[in-house]
């Protein structure tokens, strides 16, 4: 990535020209440097890591909150489900707000909101406060830095290497998990859950100066063309962000591919954020595994998630995205069917194999899903992907809540693992029937599509 360089025009010479500097051939001295798009991508990567820190906490805090306050796992799961649902439902509106007010302003407000929710949770004494702080504030904040944020940055700053950049930015969430899961698990076990909540609040605030100083909303802001493309003028701020977001949803909902993409991504969210991220640690703890050991396994998923997602981005630039999705979901479903047999008090080789295997597949679905949104919906693809992401988080929210209820009712998570495996098989079949844009899919009535 860092090897990609571009010739840039001397700034003094550029100011002497009437036309934009990026479109004016330089007659003066030039120098080599990294294209600004890669700097923006790095800032985006770090921002997503900071915002993802809070997502490392819910699975670690279910048992401590249950012990301290006596709240049922269903109540705690409901708060987590509100967070996940708002994370998804906020994303399409955040993409439109970025078009209206700029990326920097939206992301700075989002990071501050996450920090406020995390700090406030330190003083909570009732489950409704958990719903407000974890569910509402953190959900709105992290939703504004969801994958629609990555899609907006990628669409504006890159023409070449979009699949690769999508994979790298998607891996940022896993990187945050890798960094914060072991740290927060240690803090929870040694010092309690409150210092862990303060830690992730500070992580969000630390990122704010980097965003404000280094992020730019559009390549034209610095007189550049997007990486691998031609110079384009910065569009005027798009007014009526909410109306545009809803209008894009209505238009997309008239097409069959939207419902197939939304359905597969809902199952993706159910089988990752809603299932593994929320319930893996308490499920392993049910079988006698220490919380720190279970959290470390979840962090290892993050290591291989980075590898798998970046590789998936590379594959998406070269192969049919529909077939990639079918393979990813089928493999994920098979692995979940075996998971109940692998739970044990200690870490053993078959469990390590599952962690590696699942990690490679964790969000490898994102680059091909985003590529299909871009293929189907063009300039509106970032907002459409935001709505598809909303379905991802609704699926995650349902399983986060229902998984806790199932544990309260059945005394184990086995039924949840088996059901999720079957859903992944369904998603594989759905991916295969998505029609390519060139086939001009006919509008369908969305009744009963959910």
GROMACS .gro file of C-alpha atoms in nm:
model
  450
    1UNK     CA    1   0.000   0.000   0.000
    2UNK     CA    2   0.273   0.247   0.099
    3UNK     CA    3   0.451   0.177  -0.226
    4UNK     CA    4   0.183   0.358  -0.428
    5UNK     CA    5   0.307   0.705  -0.505
    6UNK     CA    6   0.206   0.987  -0.735
    7UNK     CA    7   0.362   1.288  -0.891
    8UNK     CA    8   0.232   1.606  -0.720
    9UNK     CA    9   0.247   1.960  -0.849
   10UNK     CA   10   0.456   2.221  -0.677
   11UNK     CA   11   0.214   2.429  -0.471
   12UNK     CA   12   0.361   2.766  -0.569
   13UNK     CA   13   0.332   2.687  -0.936
   14UNK     CA   14  -0.021   2.555  -0.886
   15UNK     CA   15  -0.139   2.881  -0.736
   16UNK     CA   16  -0.038   3.063  -1.053
   17UNK     CA   17  -0.289   2.865  -1.257
   18UNK     CA   18  -0.656   2.954  -1.287
   19UNK     CA   19  -0.768   2.593  -1.312
   20UNK     CA   20  -0.761   2.343  -1.022
   21UNK     CA   21  -0.408   2.236  -0.942
   22UNK     CA   22  -0.478   1.864  -0.978
   23UNK     CA   23  -0.587   1.909  -1.341
   24UNK     CA   24  -0.307   2.146  -1.440
   25UNK     CA   25   0.016   1.991  -1.573
   26UNK     CA   26   0.313   2.104  -1.371
   27UNK     CA   27   0.590   2.292  -1.552
   28UNK     CA   28   0.793   2.342  -1.240
   29UNK     CA   29   0.969   2.127  -0.992
   30UNK     CA   30   0.784   1.810  -0.876
   31UNK     CA   31   0.842   1.558  -0.601
   32UNK     CA   32   0.729   1.209  -0.511
   33UNK     CA   33   0.505   1.140  -0.213
   34UNK     CA   34   0.236   0.905  -0.093
   35UNK     CA   35  -0.104   0.989  -0.236
   36UNK     CA   36  -0.320   1.169   0.021
   37UNK     CA   37  -0.589   0.901  -0.021
   38UNK     CA   38  -0.371   0.655   0.170
   39UNK     CA   39  -0.331   0.902   0.458
   40UNK     CA   40  -0.708   0.943   0.474
   41UNK     CA   41  -0.744   0.564   0.470
   42UNK     CA   42  -0.502   0.532   0.765
   43UNK     CA   43  -0.694   0.794   0.965
   44UNK     CA   44  -1.018   0.612   0.886
   45UNK     CA   45  -0.861   0.284   1.000
   46UNK     CA   46  -0.752   0.437   1.334
   47UNK     CA   47  -1.092   0.602   1.380
   48UNK     CA   48  -1.277   0.275   1.336
   49UNK     CA   49  -1.042   0.112   1.587
   50UNK     CA   50  -1.125   0.383   1.842
   51UNK     CA   51  -1.496   0.350   1.780
   52UNK     CA   52  -1.481  -0.028   1.789
   53UNK     CA   53  -1.330  -0.035   2.137
   54UNK     CA   54  -1.672  -0.029   2.302
   55UNK     CA   55  -1.787  -0.326   2.094
   56UNK     CA   56  -1.533  -0.536   2.281
   57UNK     CA   57  -1.713  -0.488   2.612
   58UNK     CA   58  -2.064  -0.644   2.601
   59UNK     CA   59  -1.954  -1.006   2.599
   60UNK     CA   60  -1.714  -0.939   2.886
   61UNK     CA   61  -1.969  -0.762   3.104
   62UNK     CA   62  -2.269  -0.995   3.089
   63UNK     CA   63  -2.154  -1.201   3.387
   64UNK     CA   64  -2.023  -0.907   3.599
   65UNK     CA   65  -2.344  -0.707   3.551
   66UNK     CA   66  -2.556  -1.014   3.621
   67UNK     CA   67  -2.361  -1.074   3.941
   68UNK     CA   68  -2.354  -0.713   4.066
   69UNK     CA   69  -2.706  -0.599   3.981
   70UNK     CA   70  -2.897  -0.926   3.944
   71UNK     CA   71  -3.012  -0.830   3.593
   72UNK     CA   72  -3.107  -1.128   3.378
   73UNK     CA   73  -2.900  -1.211   3.071
   74UNK     CA   74  -3.208  -1.129   2.866
   75UNK     CA   75  -3.217  -0.774   3.009
   76UNK     CA   76  -2.848  -0.722   2.941
   77UNK     CA   77  -2.888  -0.876   2.596
   78UNK     CA   78  -3.173  -0.631   2.525
   79UNK     CA   79  -2.942  -0.335   2.592
   80UNK     CA   80  -2.681  -0.484   2.363
   81UNK     CA   81  -2.947  -0.545   2.098
   82UNK     CA   82  -3.057  -0.179   2.113
   83UNK     CA   83  -2.694  -0.077   2.062
   84UNK     CA   84  -2.657  -0.309   1.764
   85UNK     CA   85  -2.988  -0.212   1.605
   86UNK     CA   86  -2.912   0.160   1.632
   87UNK     CA   87  -2.561   0.094   1.504
   88UNK     CA   88  -2.718  -0.036   1.186
   89UNK     CA   89  -3.014   0.202   1.155
   90UNK     CA   90  -2.793   0.508   1.206
   91UNK     CA   91  -2.547   0.410   0.932
   92UNK     CA   92  -2.748   0.511   0.621
   93UNK     CA   93  -2.842   0.847   0.775
   94UNK     CA   94  -2.478   0.902   0.876
   95UNK     CA   95  -2.369   0.845   0.515
   96UNK     CA   96  -2.616   1.111   0.400
   97UNK     CA   97  -2.508   1.347   0.681
   98UNK     CA   98  -2.148   1.309   0.565
   99UNK     CA   99  -2.261   1.428   0.223
  100UNK     CA  100  -2.429   1.728   0.388
  101UNK     CA  101  -2.190   1.834   0.666
  102UNK     CA  102  -1.867   1.654   0.581
  103UNK     CA  103  -1.694   1.345   0.713
  104UNK     CA  104  -1.486   1.521   0.978
  105UNK     CA  105  -1.772   1.689   1.161
  106UNK     CA  106  -1.992   1.380   1.168
  107UNK     CA  107  -1.714   1.152   1.292
  108UNK     CA  108  -1.596   1.392   1.566
  109UNK     CA  109  -1.952   1.420   1.701
  110UNK     CA  110  -1.989   1.041   1.681
  111UNK     CA  111  -1.669   0.975   1.877
  112UNK     CA  112  -1.775   1.224   2.144
  113UNK     CA  113  -2.115   1.055   2.175
  114UNK     CA  114  -1.953   0.713   2.224
  115UNK     CA  115  -1.727   0.854   2.494
  116UNK     CA  116  -2.024   1.017   2.672
  117UNK     CA  117  -2.219   0.691   2.680
  118UNK     CA  118  -1.923   0.491   2.805
  119UNK     CA  119  -1.841   0.743   3.080
  120UNK     CA  120  -2.204   0.771   3.192
  121UNK     CA  121  -2.239   0.394   3.228
  122UNK     CA  122  -1.995   0.403   3.521
  123UNK     CA  123  -2.268   0.555   3.742
  124UNK     CA  124  -2.566   0.344   3.629
  125UNK     CA  125  -2.771   0.159   3.890
  126UNK     CA  126  -3.075   0.041   3.691
  127UNK     CA  127  -3.121  -0.162   3.376
  128UNK     CA  128  -3.304   0.123   3.197
  129UNK     CA  129  -2.987   0.329   3.231
  130UNK     CA  130  -2.798   0.048   3.062
  131UNK     CA  131  -3.045   0.079   2.773
  132UNK     CA  132  -2.980   0.454   2.749
  133UNK     CA  133  -2.602   0.460   2.787
  134UNK     CA  134  -2.502   0.139   2.611
  135UNK     CA  135  -2.803   0.112   2.384
  136UNK     CA  136  -2.891   0.466   2.273
  137UNK     CA  137  -2.576   0.679   2.302
  138UNK     CA  138  -2.318   0.422   2.206
  139UNK     CA  139  -2.544   0.280   1.935
  140UNK     CA  140  -2.589   0.621   1.771
  141UNK     CA  141  -2.219   0.704   1.800
  142UNK     CA  142  -2.077   0.379   1.667
  143UNK     CA  143  -2.344   0.366   1.397
  144UNK     CA  144  -2.214   0.695   1.259
  145UNK     CA  145  -1.872   0.531   1.219
  146UNK     CA  146  -2.005   0.205   1.079
  147UNK     CA  147  -1.910   0.047   0.750
  148UNK     CA  148  -2.106   0.316   0.562
  149UNK     CA  149  -1.827   0.549   0.680
  150UNK     CA  150  -1.572   0.319   0.518
  151UNK     CA  151  -1.784   0.304   0.202
  152UNK     CA  152  -1.803   0.684   0.183
  153UNK     CA  153  -1.427   0.725   0.222
  154UNK     CA  154  -1.355   0.448  -0.030
  155UNK     CA  155  -1.599   0.582  -0.290
  156UNK     CA  156  -1.466   0.938  -0.266
  157UNK     CA  157  -1.094   0.880  -0.239
  158UNK     CA  158  -1.032   0.565  -0.444
  159UNK     CA  159  -1.107   0.446  -0.796
  160UNK     CA  160  -0.831   0.183  -0.815
  161UNK     CA  161  -0.781  -0.067  -0.529
  162UNK     CA  162  -1.133  -0.021  -0.392
  163UNK     CA  163  -1.174  -0.386  -0.302
  164UNK     CA  164  -0.841  -0.393  -0.120
  165UNK     CA  165  -0.911  -0.070   0.069
  166UNK     CA  166  -1.257  -0.195   0.165
  167UNK     CA  167  -1.098  -0.508   0.309
  168UNK     CA  168  -0.839  -0.309   0.502
  169UNK     CA  169  -1.093  -0.067   0.651
  170UNK     CA  170  -1.329  -0.350   0.737
  171UNK     CA  171  -1.041  -0.517   0.921
  172UNK     CA  172  -1.011  -0.210   1.144
  173UNK     CA  173  -1.298  -0.333   1.358
  174UNK     CA  174  -1.119  -0.662   1.408
  175UNK     CA  175  -0.801  -0.475   1.493
  176UNK     CA  176  -0.987  -0.287   1.765
  177UNK     CA  177  -1.112  -0.618   1.896
  178UNK     CA  178  -0.757  -0.756   1.893
  179UNK     CA  179  -0.628  -0.457   2.089
  180UNK     CA  180  -0.906  -0.403   2.339
  181UNK     CA  181  -1.048  -0.750   2.413
  182UNK     CA  182  -0.747  -0.886   2.607
  183UNK     CA  183  -0.691  -0.548   2.772
  184UNK     CA  184  -1.053  -0.506   2.880
  185UNK     CA  185  -1.077  -0.871   2.992
  186UNK     CA  186  -0.776  -0.818   3.219
  187UNK     CA  187  -0.917  -0.491   3.353
  188UNK     CA  188  -1.258  -0.648   3.422
  189UNK     CA  189  -1.104  -0.944   3.604
  190UNK     CA  190  -0.851  -0.742   3.805
  191UNK     CA  191  -1.026  -0.409   3.865
  192UNK     CA  192  -1.393  -0.448   3.769
  193UNK     CA  193  -1.607  -0.344   3.475
  194UNK     CA  194  -1.613   0.031   3.544
  195UNK     CA  195  -1.243   0.097   3.470
  196UNK     CA  196  -1.289  -0.100   3.148
  197UNK     CA  197  -1.574   0.129   3.043
  198UNK     CA  198  -1.361   0.436   3.117
  199UNK     CA  199  -1.078   0.287   2.910
  200UNK     CA  200  -1.287   0.258   2.594
  201UNK     CA  201  -1.429   0.609   2.649
  202UNK     CA  202  -1.076   0.749   2.655
  203UNK     CA  203  -0.988   0.547   2.343
  204UNK     CA  204  -1.268   0.721   2.153
  205UNK     CA  205  -1.158   1.067   2.270
  206UNK     CA  206  -0.793   1.011   2.179
  207UNK     CA  207  -0.887   0.962   1.814
  208UNK     CA  208  -1.069   1.298   1.783
  209UNK     CA  209  -0.759   1.518   1.720
  210UNK     CA  210  -0.635   1.284   1.447
  211UNK     CA  211  -0.967   1.305   1.266
  212UNK     CA  212  -0.989   1.683   1.289
  213UNK     CA  213  -0.630   1.749   1.179
  214UNK     CA  214  -0.572   1.483   0.913
  215UNK     CA  215  -0.910   1.382   0.769
  216UNK     CA  216  -1.039   1.560   0.458
  217UNK     CA  217  -1.389   1.528   0.317
  218UNK     CA  218  -1.305   1.510  -0.053
  219UNK     CA  219  -0.993   1.488  -0.277
  220UNK     CA  220  -1.084   1.825  -0.429
  221UNK     CA  221  -1.031   1.983  -0.085
  222UNK     CA  222  -0.658   1.938  -0.139
  223UNK     CA  223  -0.662   1.977  -0.518
  224UNK     CA  224  -0.618   1.608  -0.596
  225UNK     CA  225  -0.786   1.344  -0.805
  226UNK     CA  226  -0.902   1.029  -0.626
  227UNK     CA  227  -0.643   0.754  -0.626
  228UNK     CA  228  -0.641   0.589  -0.969
  229UNK     CA  229  -0.901   0.826  -1.116
  230UNK     CA  230  -0.952   1.165  -1.279
  231UNK     CA  231  -1.000   1.493  -1.097
  232UNK     CA  232  -1.360   1.582  -1.013
  233UNK     CA  233  -1.497   1.896  -0.851
  234UNK     CA  234  -1.628   1.863  -0.499
  235UNK     CA  235  -2.007   1.838  -0.514
  236UNK     CA  236  -2.220   2.094  -0.333
  237UNK     CA  237  -2.344   1.988   0.012
  238UNK     CA  238  -2.642   1.759  -0.028
  239UNK     CA  239  -2.939   1.907   0.155
  240UNK     CA  240  -3.228   1.703   0.288
  241UNK     CA  241  -3.005   1.420   0.413
  242UNK     CA  242  -3.286   1.234   0.588
  243UNK     CA  243  -3.522   1.264   0.290
  244UNK     CA  244  -3.253   1.144   0.052
  245UNK     CA  245  -3.174   0.847   0.276
  246UNK     CA  246  -3.537   0.739   0.284
  247UNK     CA  247  -3.579   0.800  -0.090
  248UNK     CA  248  -3.277   0.581  -0.168
  249UNK     CA  249  -3.424   0.307   0.051
  250UNK     CA  250  -3.761   0.326  -0.126
  251UNK     CA  251  -3.595   0.304  -0.468
  252UNK     CA  252  -3.367   0.018  -0.368
  253UNK     CA  253  -3.652  -0.171  -0.201
  254UNK     CA  254  -3.820  -0.200  -0.540
  255UNK     CA  255  -3.539  -0.428  -0.660
  256UNK     CA  256  -3.481  -0.794  -0.581
  257UNK     CA  257  -3.104  -0.771  -0.516
  258UNK     CA  258  -3.160  -0.533  -0.227
  259UNK     CA  259  -3.370  -0.783  -0.033
  260UNK     CA  260  -3.128  -1.065  -0.102
  261UNK     CA  261  -2.830  -0.855   0.008
  262UNK     CA  262  -3.018  -0.733   0.316
  263UNK     CA  263  -3.125  -1.088   0.404
  264UNK     CA  264  -2.779  -1.239   0.370
  265UNK     CA  265  -2.623  -0.955   0.567
  266UNK     CA  266  -2.882  -0.991   0.844
  267UNK     CA  267  -2.769  -1.351   0.883
  268UNK     CA  268  -2.408  -1.233   0.874
  269UNK     CA  269  -2.476  -1.000   1.168
  270UNK     CA  270  -2.668  -1.267   1.355
  271UNK     CA  271  -2.380  -1.513   1.327
  272UNK     CA  272  -2.099  -1.268   1.414
  273UNK     CA  273  -2.176  -0.961   1.627
  274UNK     CA  274  -2.499  -1.096   1.772
  275UNK     CA  275  -2.374  -1.449   1.836
  276UNK     CA  276  -1.998  -1.485   1.874
  277UNK     CA  277  -1.906  -1.135   1.990
  278UNK     CA  278  -2.187  -1.121   2.247
  279UNK     CA  279  -2.226  -1.481   2.363
  280UNK     CA  280  -1.901  -1.667   2.299
  281UNK     CA  281  -1.729  -1.554   2.619
  282UNK     CA  282  -2.022  -1.631   2.856
  283UNK     CA  283  -2.082  -1.962   2.673
  284UNK     CA  284  -1.720  -2.067   2.715
  285UNK     CA  285  -1.736  -1.955   3.078
  286UNK     CA  286  -2.041  -2.181   3.124
  287UNK     CA  287  -1.810  -2.472   3.036
  288UNK     CA  288  -1.551  -2.367   3.294
  289UNK     CA  289  -1.317  -2.162   3.076
  290UNK     CA  290  -1.178  -1.847   3.247
  291UNK     CA  291  -1.306  -1.517   3.106
  292UNK     CA  292  -0.956  -1.401   3.017
  293UNK     CA  293  -0.889  -1.720   2.818
  294UNK     CA  294  -1.221  -1.694   2.632
  295UNK     CA  295  -1.161  -1.324   2.558
  296UNK     CA  296  -0.814  -1.406   2.427
  297UNK     CA  297  -0.967  -1.658   2.187
  298UNK     CA  298  -1.210  -1.392   2.068
  299UNK     CA  299  -0.916  -1.157   2.017
  300UNK     CA  300  -0.740  -1.423   1.808
  301UNK     CA  301  -1.049  -1.423   1.585
  302UNK     CA  302  -0.965  -1.056   1.529
  303UNK     CA  303  -0.614  -1.143   1.411
  304UNK     CA  304  -0.735  -1.381   1.143
  305UNK     CA  305  -1.030  -1.154   1.064
  306UNK     CA  306  -0.780  -0.894   0.945
  307UNK     CA  307  -0.610  -1.147   0.720
  308UNK     CA  308  -0.936  -1.290   0.590
  309UNK     CA  309  -1.098  -0.955   0.521
  310UNK     CA  310  -0.801  -0.807   0.336
  311UNK     CA  311  -0.767  -1.127   0.133
  312UNK     CA  312  -1.140  -1.116   0.062
  313UNK     CA  313  -1.100  -0.763  -0.071
  314UNK     CA  314  -0.825  -0.887  -0.303
  315UNK     CA  315  -1.047  -1.176  -0.419
  316UNK     CA  316  -1.342  -0.940  -0.473
  317UNK     CA  317  -1.139  -0.742  -0.727
  318UNK     CA  318  -1.090  -1.066  -0.925
  319UNK     CA  319  -1.386  -1.304  -0.880
  320UNK     CA  320  -1.766  -1.308  -0.883
  321UNK     CA  321  -1.879  -1.152  -0.553
  322UNK     CA  322  -2.192  -1.369  -0.540
  323UNK     CA  323  -1.995  -1.694  -0.543
  324UNK     CA  324  -1.756  -1.561  -0.282
  325UNK     CA  325  -2.048  -1.484  -0.052
  326UNK     CA  326  -2.196  -1.831  -0.100
  327UNK     CA  327  -1.866  -1.995  -0.006
  328UNK     CA  328  -1.817  -1.772   0.298
  329UNK     CA  329  -2.164  -1.838   0.441
  330UNK     CA  330  -2.152  -2.211   0.374
  331UNK     CA  331  -1.819  -2.250   0.554
  332UNK     CA  332  -1.937  -2.037   0.845
  333UNK     CA  333  -2.251  -2.248   0.888
  334UNK     CA  334  -2.053  -2.572   0.897
  335UNK     CA  335  -1.816  -2.437   1.161
  336UNK     CA  336  -2.102  -2.326   1.389
  337UNK     CA  337  -2.257  -2.673   1.383
  338UNK     CA  338  -1.938  -2.815   1.533
  339UNK     CA  339  -1.885  -2.545   1.798
  340UNK     CA  340  -2.097  -2.699   2.082
  341UNK     CA  341  -1.879  -3.009   2.069
  342UNK     CA  342  -1.563  -2.800   2.109
  343UNK     CA  343  -1.653  -2.616   2.431
  344UNK     CA  344  -1.433  -2.723   2.724
  345UNK     CA  345  -1.275  -2.581   3.041
  346UNK     CA  346  -0.936  -2.547   2.871
  347UNK     CA  347  -0.822  -2.439   2.526
  348UNK     CA  348  -0.743  -2.738   2.303
  349UNK     CA  349  -0.633  -2.775   1.936
  350UNK     CA  350  -0.981  -2.830   1.783
  351UNK     CA  351  -1.103  -2.507   1.945
  352UNK     CA  352  -0.798  -2.321   1.816
  353UNK     CA  353  -0.874  -2.454   1.468
  354UNK     CA  354  -1.231  -2.324   1.496
  355UNK     CA  355  -1.108  -1.981   1.608
  356UNK     CA  356  -0.867  -1.954   1.314
  357UNK     CA  357  -1.125  -2.084   1.065
  358UNK     CA  358  -1.402  -1.857   1.193
  359UNK     CA  359  -1.172  -1.559   1.212
  360UNK     CA  360  -1.080  -1.586   0.844
  361UNK     CA  361  -1.451  -1.583   0.759
  362UNK     CA  362  -1.571  -1.328   1.019
  363UNK     CA  363  -1.638  -1.023   0.799
  364UNK     CA  364  -1.493  -1.150   0.475
  365UNK     CA  365  -1.851  -1.099   0.352
  366UNK     CA  366  -1.817  -0.719   0.357
  367UNK     CA  367  -1.602  -0.653   0.045
  368UNK     CA  368  -1.819  -0.865  -0.190
  369UNK     CA  369  -2.140  -0.726  -0.038
  370UNK     CA  370  -2.019  -0.369  -0.085
  371UNK     CA  371  -1.904  -0.452  -0.439
  372UNK     CA  372  -2.252  -0.582  -0.525
  373UNK     CA  373  -2.411  -0.266  -0.377
  374UNK     CA  374  -2.176  -0.053  -0.588
  375UNK     CA  375  -2.254  -0.257  -0.899
  376UNK     CA  376  -2.630  -0.241  -0.846
  377UNK     CA  377  -2.680   0.113  -0.715
  378UNK     CA  378  -2.392   0.331  -0.837
  379UNK     CA  379  -2.369   0.675  -0.673
  380UNK     CA  380  -2.622   0.578  -0.407
  381UNK     CA  381  -2.428   0.265  -0.313
  382UNK     CA  382  -2.289   0.403   0.014
  383UNK     CA  383  -2.640   0.484   0.141
  384UNK     CA  384  -2.780   0.155   0.010
  385UNK     CA  385  -2.497  -0.027   0.184
  386UNK     CA  386  -2.588   0.166   0.497
  387UNK     CA  387  -2.939   0.016   0.480
  388UNK     CA  388  -2.796  -0.329   0.409
  389UNK     CA  389  -2.572  -0.278   0.713
  390UNK     CA  390  -2.884  -0.185   0.910
  391UNK     CA  391  -3.024  -0.530   0.834
  392UNK     CA  392  -2.690  -0.676   0.948
  393UNK     CA  393  -2.726  -0.507   1.284
  394UNK     CA  394  -3.095  -0.590   1.320
  395UNK     CA  395  -3.001  -0.955   1.275
  396UNK     CA  396  -2.724  -0.911   1.531
  397UNK     CA  397  -2.961  -0.737   1.772
  398UNK     CA  398  -3.217  -1.017   1.753
  399UNK     CA  399  -2.960  -1.286   1.828
  400UNK     CA  400  -2.793  -1.079   2.102
  401UNK     CA  401  -3.132  -1.063   2.278
  402UNK     CA  402  -3.271  -1.406   2.188
  403UNK     CA  403  -2.939  -1.573   2.263
  404UNK     CA  404  -2.956  -1.440   2.619
  405UNK     CA  405  -3.318  -1.550   2.650
  406UNK     CA  406  -3.230  -1.898   2.518
  407UNK     CA  407  -2.954  -1.926   2.777
  408UNK     CA  408  -3.199  -1.829   3.054
  409UNK     CA  409  -3.459  -2.078   2.929
  410UNK     CA  410  -3.251  -2.381   2.821
  411UNK     CA  411  -2.949  -2.338   3.046
  412UNK     CA  412  -2.705  -2.352   2.751
  413UNK     CA  413  -2.630  -2.192   2.416
  414UNK     CA  414  -2.635  -2.512   2.207
  415UNK     CA  415  -2.966  -2.439   2.037
  416UNK     CA  416  -2.840  -2.095   1.936
  417UNK     CA  417  -2.529  -2.238   1.767
  418UNK     CA  418  -2.727  -2.496   1.569
  419UNK     CA  419  -2.991  -2.247   1.456
  420UNK     CA  420  -2.728  -1.999   1.341
  421UNK     CA  421  -2.552  -2.268   1.141
  422UNK     CA  422  -2.874  -2.346   0.955
  423UNK     CA  423  -2.931  -1.976   0.884
  424UNK     CA  424  -2.585  -1.946   0.730
  425UNK     CA  425  -2.669  -2.229   0.488
  426UNK     CA  426  -2.978  -2.031   0.385
  427UNK     CA  427  -2.764  -1.720   0.327
  428UNK     CA  428  -2.534  -1.917   0.096
  429UNK     CA  429  -2.829  -2.011  -0.124
  430UNK     CA  430  -2.961  -1.653  -0.124
  431UNK     CA  431  -2.625  -1.517  -0.241
  432UNK     CA  432  -2.623  -1.747  -0.544
  433UNK     CA  433  -2.956  -1.617  -0.677
  434UNK     CA  434  -2.858  -1.248  -0.680
  435UNK     CA  435  -2.874  -1.133  -1.042
  436UNK     CA  436  -2.603  -0.917  -1.195
  437UNK     CA  437  -2.678  -0.557  -1.286
  438UNK     CA  438  -2.640  -0.633  -1.656
  439UNK     CA  439  -2.941  -0.860  -1.632
  440UNK     CA  440  -3.165  -0.560  -1.544
  441UNK     CA  441  -3.361  -0.713  -1.254
  442UNK     CA  442  -3.729  -0.631  -1.251
  443UNK     CA  443  -3.881  -0.449  -0.953
  444UNK     CA  444  -4.043  -0.664  -0.690
  445UNK     CA  445  -4.295  -0.591  -0.419
  446UNK     CA  446  -4.111  -0.615  -0.083
  447UNK     CA  447  -4.412  -0.754   0.106
  448UNK     CA  448  -4.300  -1.035   0.334
  449UNK     CA  449  -3.935  -1.001   0.229
  450UNK     CA  450  -3.811  -0.953   0.584
   0.00000   0.00000   0.00000
